XYZ file of C-alpha atoms in Angstrom:
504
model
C 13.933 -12.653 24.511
C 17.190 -11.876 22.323
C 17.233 -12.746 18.497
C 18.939 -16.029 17.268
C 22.796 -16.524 18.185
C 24.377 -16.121 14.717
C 25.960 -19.471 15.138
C 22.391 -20.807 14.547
C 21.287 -22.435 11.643
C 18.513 -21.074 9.293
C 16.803 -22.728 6.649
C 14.778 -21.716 3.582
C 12.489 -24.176 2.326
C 11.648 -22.700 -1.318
C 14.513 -21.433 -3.529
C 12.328 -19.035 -5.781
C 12.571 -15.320 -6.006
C 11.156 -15.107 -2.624
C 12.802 -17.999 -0.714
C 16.394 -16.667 -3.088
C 16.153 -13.106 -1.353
C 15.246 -14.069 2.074
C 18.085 -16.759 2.909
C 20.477 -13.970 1.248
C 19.529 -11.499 3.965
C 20.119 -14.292 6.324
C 23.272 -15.242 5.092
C 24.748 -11.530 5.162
C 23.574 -11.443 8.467
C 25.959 -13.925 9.251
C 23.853 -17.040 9.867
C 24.906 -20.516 8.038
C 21.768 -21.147 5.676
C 20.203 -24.328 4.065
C 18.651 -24.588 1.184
C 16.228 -26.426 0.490
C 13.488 -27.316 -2.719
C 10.868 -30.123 -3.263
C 12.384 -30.027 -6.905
C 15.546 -31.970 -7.752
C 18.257 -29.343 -8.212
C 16.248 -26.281 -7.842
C 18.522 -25.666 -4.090
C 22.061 -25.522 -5.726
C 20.662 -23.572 -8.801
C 19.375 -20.649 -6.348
C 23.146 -21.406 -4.489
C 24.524 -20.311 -7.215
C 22.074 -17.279 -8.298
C 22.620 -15.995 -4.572
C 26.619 -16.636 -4.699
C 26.621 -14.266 -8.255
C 24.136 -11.500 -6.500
C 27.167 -11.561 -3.762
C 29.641 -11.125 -6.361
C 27.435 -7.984 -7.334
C 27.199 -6.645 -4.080
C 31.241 -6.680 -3.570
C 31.077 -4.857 -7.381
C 28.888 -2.032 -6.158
C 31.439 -2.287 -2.802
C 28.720 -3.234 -0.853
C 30.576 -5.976 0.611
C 33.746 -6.980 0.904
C 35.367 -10.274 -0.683
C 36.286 -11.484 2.726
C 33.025 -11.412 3.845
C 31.579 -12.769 0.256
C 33.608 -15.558 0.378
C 32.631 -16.191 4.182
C 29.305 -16.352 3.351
C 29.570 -18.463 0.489
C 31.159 -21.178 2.528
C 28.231 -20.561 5.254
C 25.355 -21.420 2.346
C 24.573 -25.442 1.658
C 22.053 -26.738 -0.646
C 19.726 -29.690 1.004
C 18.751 -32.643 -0.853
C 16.643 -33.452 2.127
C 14.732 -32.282 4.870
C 16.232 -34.559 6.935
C 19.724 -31.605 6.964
C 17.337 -28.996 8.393
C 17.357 -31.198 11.551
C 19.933 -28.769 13.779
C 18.421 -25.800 12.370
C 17.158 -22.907 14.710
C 15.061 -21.210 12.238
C 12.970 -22.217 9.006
C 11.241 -20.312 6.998
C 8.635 -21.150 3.890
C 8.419 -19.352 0.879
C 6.625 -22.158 -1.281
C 3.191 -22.658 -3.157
C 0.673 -20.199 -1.539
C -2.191 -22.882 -1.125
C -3.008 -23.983 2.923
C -2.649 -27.610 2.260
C 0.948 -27.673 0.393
C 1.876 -25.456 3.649
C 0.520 -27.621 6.247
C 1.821 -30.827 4.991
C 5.360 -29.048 4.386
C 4.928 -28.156 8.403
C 3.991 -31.190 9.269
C 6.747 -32.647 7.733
C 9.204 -30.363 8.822
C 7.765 -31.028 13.062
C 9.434 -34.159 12.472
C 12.737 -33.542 11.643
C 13.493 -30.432 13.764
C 13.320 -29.622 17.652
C 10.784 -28.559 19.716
C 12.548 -24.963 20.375
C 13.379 -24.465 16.254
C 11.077 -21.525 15.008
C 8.553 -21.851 12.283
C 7.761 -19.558 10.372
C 6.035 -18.623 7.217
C 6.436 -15.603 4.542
C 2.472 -15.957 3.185
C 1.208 -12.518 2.356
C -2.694 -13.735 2.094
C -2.677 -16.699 3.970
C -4.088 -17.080 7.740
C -1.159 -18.004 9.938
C -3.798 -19.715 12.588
C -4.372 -21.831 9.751
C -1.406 -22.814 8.735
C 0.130 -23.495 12.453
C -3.221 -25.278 13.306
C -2.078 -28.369 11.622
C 1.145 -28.601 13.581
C 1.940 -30.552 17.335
C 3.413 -27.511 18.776
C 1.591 -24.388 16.806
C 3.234 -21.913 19.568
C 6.481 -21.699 17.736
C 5.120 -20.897 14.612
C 4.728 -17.403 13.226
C 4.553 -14.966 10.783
C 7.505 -13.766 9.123
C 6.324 -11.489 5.984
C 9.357 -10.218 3.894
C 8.178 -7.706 0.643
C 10.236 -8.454 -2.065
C 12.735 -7.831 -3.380
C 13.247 -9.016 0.480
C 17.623 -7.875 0.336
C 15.936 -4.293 -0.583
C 13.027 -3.443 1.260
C 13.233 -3.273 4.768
C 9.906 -4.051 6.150
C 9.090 -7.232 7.532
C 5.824 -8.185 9.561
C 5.786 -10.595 12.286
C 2.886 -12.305 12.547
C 1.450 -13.833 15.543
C -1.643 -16.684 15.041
C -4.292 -17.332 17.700
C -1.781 -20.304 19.352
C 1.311 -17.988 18.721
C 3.647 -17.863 21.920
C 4.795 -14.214 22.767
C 8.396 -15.501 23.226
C 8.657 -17.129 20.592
C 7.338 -13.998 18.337
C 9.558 -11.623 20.237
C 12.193 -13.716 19.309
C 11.170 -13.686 15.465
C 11.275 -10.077 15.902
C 14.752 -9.568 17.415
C 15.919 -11.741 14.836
C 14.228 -9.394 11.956
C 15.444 -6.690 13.814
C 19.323 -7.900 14.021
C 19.240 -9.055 10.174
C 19.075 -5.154 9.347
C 15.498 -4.889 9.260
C 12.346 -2.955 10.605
C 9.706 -5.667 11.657
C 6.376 -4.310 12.339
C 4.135 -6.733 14.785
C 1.096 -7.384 14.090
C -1.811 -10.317 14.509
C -3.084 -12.693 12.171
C -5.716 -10.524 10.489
C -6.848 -10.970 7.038
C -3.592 -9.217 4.642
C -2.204 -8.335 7.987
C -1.165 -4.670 7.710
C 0.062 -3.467 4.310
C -1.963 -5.945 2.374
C -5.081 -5.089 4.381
C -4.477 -1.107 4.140
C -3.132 -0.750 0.830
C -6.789 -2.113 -0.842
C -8.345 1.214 -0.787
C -4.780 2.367 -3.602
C -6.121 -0.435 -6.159
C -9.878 -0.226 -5.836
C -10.555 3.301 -6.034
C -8.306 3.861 -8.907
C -9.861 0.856 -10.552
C -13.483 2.744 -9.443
C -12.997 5.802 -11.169
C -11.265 3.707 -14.045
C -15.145 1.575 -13.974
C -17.208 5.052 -14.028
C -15.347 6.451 -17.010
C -14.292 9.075 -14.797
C -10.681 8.853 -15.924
C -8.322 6.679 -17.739
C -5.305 4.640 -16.615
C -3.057 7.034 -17.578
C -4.617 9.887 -16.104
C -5.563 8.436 -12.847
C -1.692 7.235 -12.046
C -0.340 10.586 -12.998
C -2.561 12.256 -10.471
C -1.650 9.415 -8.101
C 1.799 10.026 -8.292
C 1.929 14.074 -8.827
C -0.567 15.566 -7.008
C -0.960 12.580 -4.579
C 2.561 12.220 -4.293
C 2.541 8.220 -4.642
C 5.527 6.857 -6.000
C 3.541 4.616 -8.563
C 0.286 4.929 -9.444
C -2.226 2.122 -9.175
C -2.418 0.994 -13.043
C 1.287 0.688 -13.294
C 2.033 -1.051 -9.757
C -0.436 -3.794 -10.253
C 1.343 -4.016 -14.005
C 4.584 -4.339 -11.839
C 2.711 -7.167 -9.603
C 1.447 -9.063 -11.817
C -2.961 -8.609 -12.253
C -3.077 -12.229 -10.836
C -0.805 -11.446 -8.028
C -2.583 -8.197 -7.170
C -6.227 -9.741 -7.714
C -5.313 -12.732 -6.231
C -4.432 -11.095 -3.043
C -7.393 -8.690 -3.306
C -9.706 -11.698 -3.508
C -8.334 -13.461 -0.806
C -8.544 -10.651 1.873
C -12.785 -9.980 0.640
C -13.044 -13.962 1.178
C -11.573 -14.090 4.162
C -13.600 -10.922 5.643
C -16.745 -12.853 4.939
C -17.119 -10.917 1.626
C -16.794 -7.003 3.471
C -18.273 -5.044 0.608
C -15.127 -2.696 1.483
C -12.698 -4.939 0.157
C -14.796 -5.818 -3.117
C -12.468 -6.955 -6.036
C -12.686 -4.972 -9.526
C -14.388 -6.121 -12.538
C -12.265 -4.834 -14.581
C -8.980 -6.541 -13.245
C -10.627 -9.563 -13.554
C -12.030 -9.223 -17.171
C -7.667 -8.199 -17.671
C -6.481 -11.287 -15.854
C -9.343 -13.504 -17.377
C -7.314 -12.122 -21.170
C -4.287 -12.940 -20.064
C -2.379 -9.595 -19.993
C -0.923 -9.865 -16.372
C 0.776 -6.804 -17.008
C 4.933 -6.389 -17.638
C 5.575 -10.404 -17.160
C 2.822 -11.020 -19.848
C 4.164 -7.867 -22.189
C 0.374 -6.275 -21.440
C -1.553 -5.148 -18.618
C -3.744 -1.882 -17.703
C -0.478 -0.595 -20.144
C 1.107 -2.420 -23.626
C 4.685 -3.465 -22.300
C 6.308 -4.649 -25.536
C 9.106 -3.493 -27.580
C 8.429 -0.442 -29.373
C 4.894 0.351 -27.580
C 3.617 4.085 -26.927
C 2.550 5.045 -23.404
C -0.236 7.070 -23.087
C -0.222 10.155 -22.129
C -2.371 11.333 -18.703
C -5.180 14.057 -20.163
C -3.156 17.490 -19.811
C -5.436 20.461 -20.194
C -4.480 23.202 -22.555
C -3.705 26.840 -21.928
C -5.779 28.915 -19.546
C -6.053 32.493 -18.673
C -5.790 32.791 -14.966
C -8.646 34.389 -13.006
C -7.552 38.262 -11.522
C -8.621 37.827 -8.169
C -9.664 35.010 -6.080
C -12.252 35.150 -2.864
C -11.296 32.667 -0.282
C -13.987 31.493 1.935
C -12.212 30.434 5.039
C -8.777 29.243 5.080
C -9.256 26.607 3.106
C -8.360 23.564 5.502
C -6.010 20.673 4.010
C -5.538 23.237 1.039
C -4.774 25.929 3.208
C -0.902 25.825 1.331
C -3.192 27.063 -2.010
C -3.515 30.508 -0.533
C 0.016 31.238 -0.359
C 1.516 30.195 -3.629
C -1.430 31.976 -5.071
C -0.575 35.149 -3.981
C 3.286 34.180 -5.063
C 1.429 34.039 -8.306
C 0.680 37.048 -8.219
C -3.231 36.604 -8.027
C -5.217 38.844 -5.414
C -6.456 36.419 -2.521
C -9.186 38.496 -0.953
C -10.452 37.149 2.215
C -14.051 36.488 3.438
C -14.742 35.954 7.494
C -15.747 31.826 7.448
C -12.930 30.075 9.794
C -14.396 26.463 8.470
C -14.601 27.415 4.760
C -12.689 25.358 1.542
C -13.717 27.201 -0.966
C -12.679 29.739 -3.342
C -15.290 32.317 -5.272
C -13.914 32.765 -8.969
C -14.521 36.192 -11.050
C -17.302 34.470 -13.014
C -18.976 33.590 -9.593
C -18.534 30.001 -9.468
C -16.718 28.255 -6.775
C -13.558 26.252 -6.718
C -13.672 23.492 -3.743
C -11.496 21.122 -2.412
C -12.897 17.608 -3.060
C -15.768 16.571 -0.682
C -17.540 13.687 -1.375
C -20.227 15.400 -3.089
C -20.716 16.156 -6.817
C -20.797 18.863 -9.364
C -23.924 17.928 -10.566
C -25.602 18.937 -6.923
C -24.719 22.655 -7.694
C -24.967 24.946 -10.105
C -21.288 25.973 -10.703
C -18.738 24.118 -8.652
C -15.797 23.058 -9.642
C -13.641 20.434 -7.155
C -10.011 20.075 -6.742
C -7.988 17.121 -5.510
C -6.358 16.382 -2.363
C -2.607 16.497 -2.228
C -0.015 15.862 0.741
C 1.763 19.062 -0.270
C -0.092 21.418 -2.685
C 4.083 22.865 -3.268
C 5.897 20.260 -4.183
C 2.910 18.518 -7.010
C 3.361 19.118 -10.627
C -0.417 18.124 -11.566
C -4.210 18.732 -9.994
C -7.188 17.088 -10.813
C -10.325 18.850 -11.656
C -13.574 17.883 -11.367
C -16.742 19.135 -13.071
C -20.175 18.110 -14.088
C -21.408 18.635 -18.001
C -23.646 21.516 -16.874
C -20.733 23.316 -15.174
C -20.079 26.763 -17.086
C -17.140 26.500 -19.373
C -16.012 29.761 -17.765
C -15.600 28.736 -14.311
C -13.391 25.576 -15.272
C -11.589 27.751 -17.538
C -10.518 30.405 -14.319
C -9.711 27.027 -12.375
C -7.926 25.523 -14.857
C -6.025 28.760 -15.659
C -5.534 29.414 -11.648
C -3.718 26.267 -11.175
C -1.794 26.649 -14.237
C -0.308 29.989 -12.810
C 0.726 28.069 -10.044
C 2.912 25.950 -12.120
C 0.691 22.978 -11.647
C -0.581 20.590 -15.233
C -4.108 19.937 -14.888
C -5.831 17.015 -15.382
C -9.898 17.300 -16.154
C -11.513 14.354 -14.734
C -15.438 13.124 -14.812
C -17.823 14.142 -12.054
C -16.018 11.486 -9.526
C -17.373 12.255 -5.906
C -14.306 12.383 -3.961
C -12.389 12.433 -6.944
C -9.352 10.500 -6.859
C -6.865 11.410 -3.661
C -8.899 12.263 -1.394
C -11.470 9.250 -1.437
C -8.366 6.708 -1.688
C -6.951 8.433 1.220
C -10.071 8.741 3.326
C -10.480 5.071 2.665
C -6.998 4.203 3.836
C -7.397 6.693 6.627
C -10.204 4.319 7.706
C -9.010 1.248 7.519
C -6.037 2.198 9.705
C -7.805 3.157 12.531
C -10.302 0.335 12.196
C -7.103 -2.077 12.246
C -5.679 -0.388 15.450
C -9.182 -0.251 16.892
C -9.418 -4.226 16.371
C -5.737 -5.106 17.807
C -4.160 -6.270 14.761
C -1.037 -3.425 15.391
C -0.389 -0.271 16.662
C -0.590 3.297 15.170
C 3.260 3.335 14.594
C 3.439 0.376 13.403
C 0.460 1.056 11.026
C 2.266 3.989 9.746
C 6.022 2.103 9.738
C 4.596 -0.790 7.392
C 2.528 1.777 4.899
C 5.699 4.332 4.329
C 8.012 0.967 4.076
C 6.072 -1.457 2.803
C 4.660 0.163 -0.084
C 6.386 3.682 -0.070
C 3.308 6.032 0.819
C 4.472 9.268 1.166
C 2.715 9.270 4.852
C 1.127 7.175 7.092
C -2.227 6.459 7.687
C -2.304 8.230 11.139
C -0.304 10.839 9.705
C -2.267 11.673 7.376
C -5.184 11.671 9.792
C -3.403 14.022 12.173
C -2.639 16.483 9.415
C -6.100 16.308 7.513
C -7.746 16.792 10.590
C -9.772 14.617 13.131
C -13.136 14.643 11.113
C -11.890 15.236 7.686
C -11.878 11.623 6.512
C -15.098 10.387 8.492
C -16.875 13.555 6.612
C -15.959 12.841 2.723
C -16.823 9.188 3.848
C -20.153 10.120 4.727
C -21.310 12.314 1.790
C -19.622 9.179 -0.507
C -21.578 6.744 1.539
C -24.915 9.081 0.960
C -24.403 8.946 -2.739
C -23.106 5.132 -2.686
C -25.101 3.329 0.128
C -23.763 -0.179 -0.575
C -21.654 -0.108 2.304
C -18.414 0.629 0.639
C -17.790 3.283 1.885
C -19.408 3.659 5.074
C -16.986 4.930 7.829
C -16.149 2.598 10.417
C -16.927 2.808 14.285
C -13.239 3.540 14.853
C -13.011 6.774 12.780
C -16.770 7.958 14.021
C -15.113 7.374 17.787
C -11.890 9.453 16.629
C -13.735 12.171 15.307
C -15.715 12.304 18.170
C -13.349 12.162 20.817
C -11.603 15.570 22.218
C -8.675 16.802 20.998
C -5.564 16.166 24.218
C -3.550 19.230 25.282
C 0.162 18.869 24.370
C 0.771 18.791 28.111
C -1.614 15.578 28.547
C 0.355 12.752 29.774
């Protein structure tokens, strides 16, 4: 099944920001577009906002006037459904409540053919749902741009229970040929990147709830050590908090009320005040004119330790041991293959973040995951208030010699990389272990969906196969609410033998 001739119509039925950015990837494409709004007007106003983002495009010399002006004359605003009739392809990008989309469906099975895709762009909705009300629900589908939809490539095609394979192939190909990178996947609640990405709000919002660390602080880590390109605070700003929680609540409804995909507190107590973040001029942050940002805590100036004992080779930290010596700090090596730890002069311990807590021992201190321990600017520490002052001083002062800032966080079991990363790790395989896509596809819709600096399963491969179901466990020992349980997916891929390159 080959994507759409691009002599075939498409339509957009909803001209906001949404609806705007997904008939203008059609229309570059090549397609002739309708427009179309319930409001009077509302079509040839977002004709014209599309026509003056062209004119920008041919600015930058992203496309020429020839082909500007072609695919001005290709665009039409509809004052009726009724001029959607010949159309081969219509998408919706209204009001994301079930009933305005199923009457808009139903309405549309009457004017079009048979063979005309449907297809809708809800990121929280179920697309079973939404077909169900329709005479033919086999050509409908899932067709979930991210916005801004010109921009980001990533576009998940959705199939519903009725969903013919044809006709969701074809939905693909068409993705495909518009210059994007579809992802397929099945009509799950938040279908990949919505479903995935919960873990990146909660946890932050978690350690935000135990006064483990503030806004500020947790986003820094996020994005230095973690090597996110926003941290959670400030992306759900971006949002909106009613967008964010909106979606968050949706996907816990629709999974019966899964304990793992609990809403925050917090978000709602923010969205419940009315700071919705930068559309409002407040969020988790104060957006107006001439309003401070905090600063993420920064600890001061400390002398680094001599000499370091490493127990092991330190596992996903294993990275540490080089650029300490490049420090110019003695590494000196003890016999334990397994071990992530490292013995300070004082005698305390410096370990990479577990699941477990300070508090158990007498002088740990943890340290935070990170995708590559070169490349971050900041760590996160971890200590209990009965942790000596001297052993977080050597760990503070260790990592400073390394050329890393250092943020001081609360006792936070799992701290704040590794237990969002566990929990994303875990979700992913449960996902692929349930049907709703495969591993590359996983992986394709995290990195370009929301910009993770790996996927899911890469992560997993590079952690290692047990890592993630192992800081799950201790969390779920000190948490037993469910949360953070791991799921019979990861326990069956940490179980399972490792192949040999030269398995087929």
């Amino acid at each position: 099944m080959t994507a759409l001739d691009l002599s075939s119509p498409v339509a957009v039925v909803g001209t906001g920001t949404m609806g705007q950015g997904i008939a203008q990837v059609a229309l570059v494409a090549g397609h002739p577009v309708r427009l179309y709004d319930a409001v009077p007007g509302r079509a040839r106003e977002a004709a014209e906002g599309i026509a003056a983002r062209l004119d920008r495009l041919v600015a930058k010399e992203r496309l020429t006037a020839a082909d500007r002006d072609a695919a001005r004359a290709r665009l039409l605003p509809a004052d009726d459904l009724t001029a959607l009739a010949d159309c081969a392809l219509v998408v919706e990008a209204v009001l994301e409540r079930l009933d305005v989309k199923q009457e808009l469906f139903r309405t549309l099975e009457d004017v079009v053919s048979d063979d005309c895709l449907l297809a809708t762009n809800t990121s929280s909705l179920s697309v079973t749902a939404i077909g169900g009300a329709l005479r033919v629900p086999e050509r409908f589908v899932g067709l979930h741009f991210f916005n801004p939809a010109p921009l980001l490539p990533l576009v998940e095609v959705v199939s519903g229970f009725a969903t013919d394979v044809t006709c969701a192939t074809r939905a693909y190909e068409t993705a495909r040929a518009w210059g994007k990178t579809p992802v397929a996947c099945a009509d799950t609640p938040g279908f990949i990147v919505n479903r995935i990405a919960r873990p990146f709000y909660a946890e932050a919002f978690a350690v935000y709830e135990s006064q483990g660390a503030d806004p500020a602080t947790v986003d820094a880590v996020l994005r230095e050590c973690g090597g996110f390109r926003m941290g959670a605070f400030e992306l759900t700003d971006l949002i909106g908090q009613d967008v964010n929680e909106s979606v968050t609540h949706s996907v816990w409804q629709a999974f019966f009320q899964d304990v793992r995909f609990t809403p925050s507190l917090a978000q709602r107590r923010l969205v419940e005040s009315g700071r919705l973040g930068r559309k409002s001029g407040r969020g988790w942050y104060d957006h107006r004119d001439g309003a401070e940002r905090p600063e993420p805590h920064t600890a001061g100036r400390a002398e680094p330790p001599a000499y370091v004992v490493a127990e092991g080779g330190l596992g996903p930290a294993s990275d540490l041991l080089a650029l300490i010596r490049e420090a110019g700090i003695e590494v000196r090596a003890e016999d334990e293959d397994n071990g992530t730890r490292l013995v300070l002069p004082s005698g305390g311990q410096l370990a990479l973040a577990d699941g477990q807590t300070s508090v158990e021992y007498r002088d740990v201190v943890y340290f935070d995951l990170s995708p590559d321990y070169r490349a971050a600017t900041r760590v996160a520490l971890s200590h209990s208030q009965d942790t000596p002052a001297r052993t977080v001083a050597e760990a503070t002062g260790l990592f400073q010699a390394l050329g890393k800032k250092v943020s001081v966080i609360g006792d936070v079991p799992g701290m704040i990389v590794a237990r969002t990363v566990a929990r994303i790790i875990d979700l992913a395989h449960d996902a692929v272990a349930r049907g709703v896509a495969t591993e590359q596809d996983v992986d394709t819709a995290m990195r370009l969906g929301v910009n993770y600096p790996l996927g899911p399963f890469e992560w997993s491969r590079r952690l290692g196969r047990g890592w993630a179901g192992s800081l799950l466990d201790d969390l779920h020992e000190r948490d037993p609410s469910g949360r953070y349980a791991p799921s019979l997916a990861l326990y069956r891929h940490a179980c399972a033998p490792e192949k040999r390159e030269d398995t087929p």
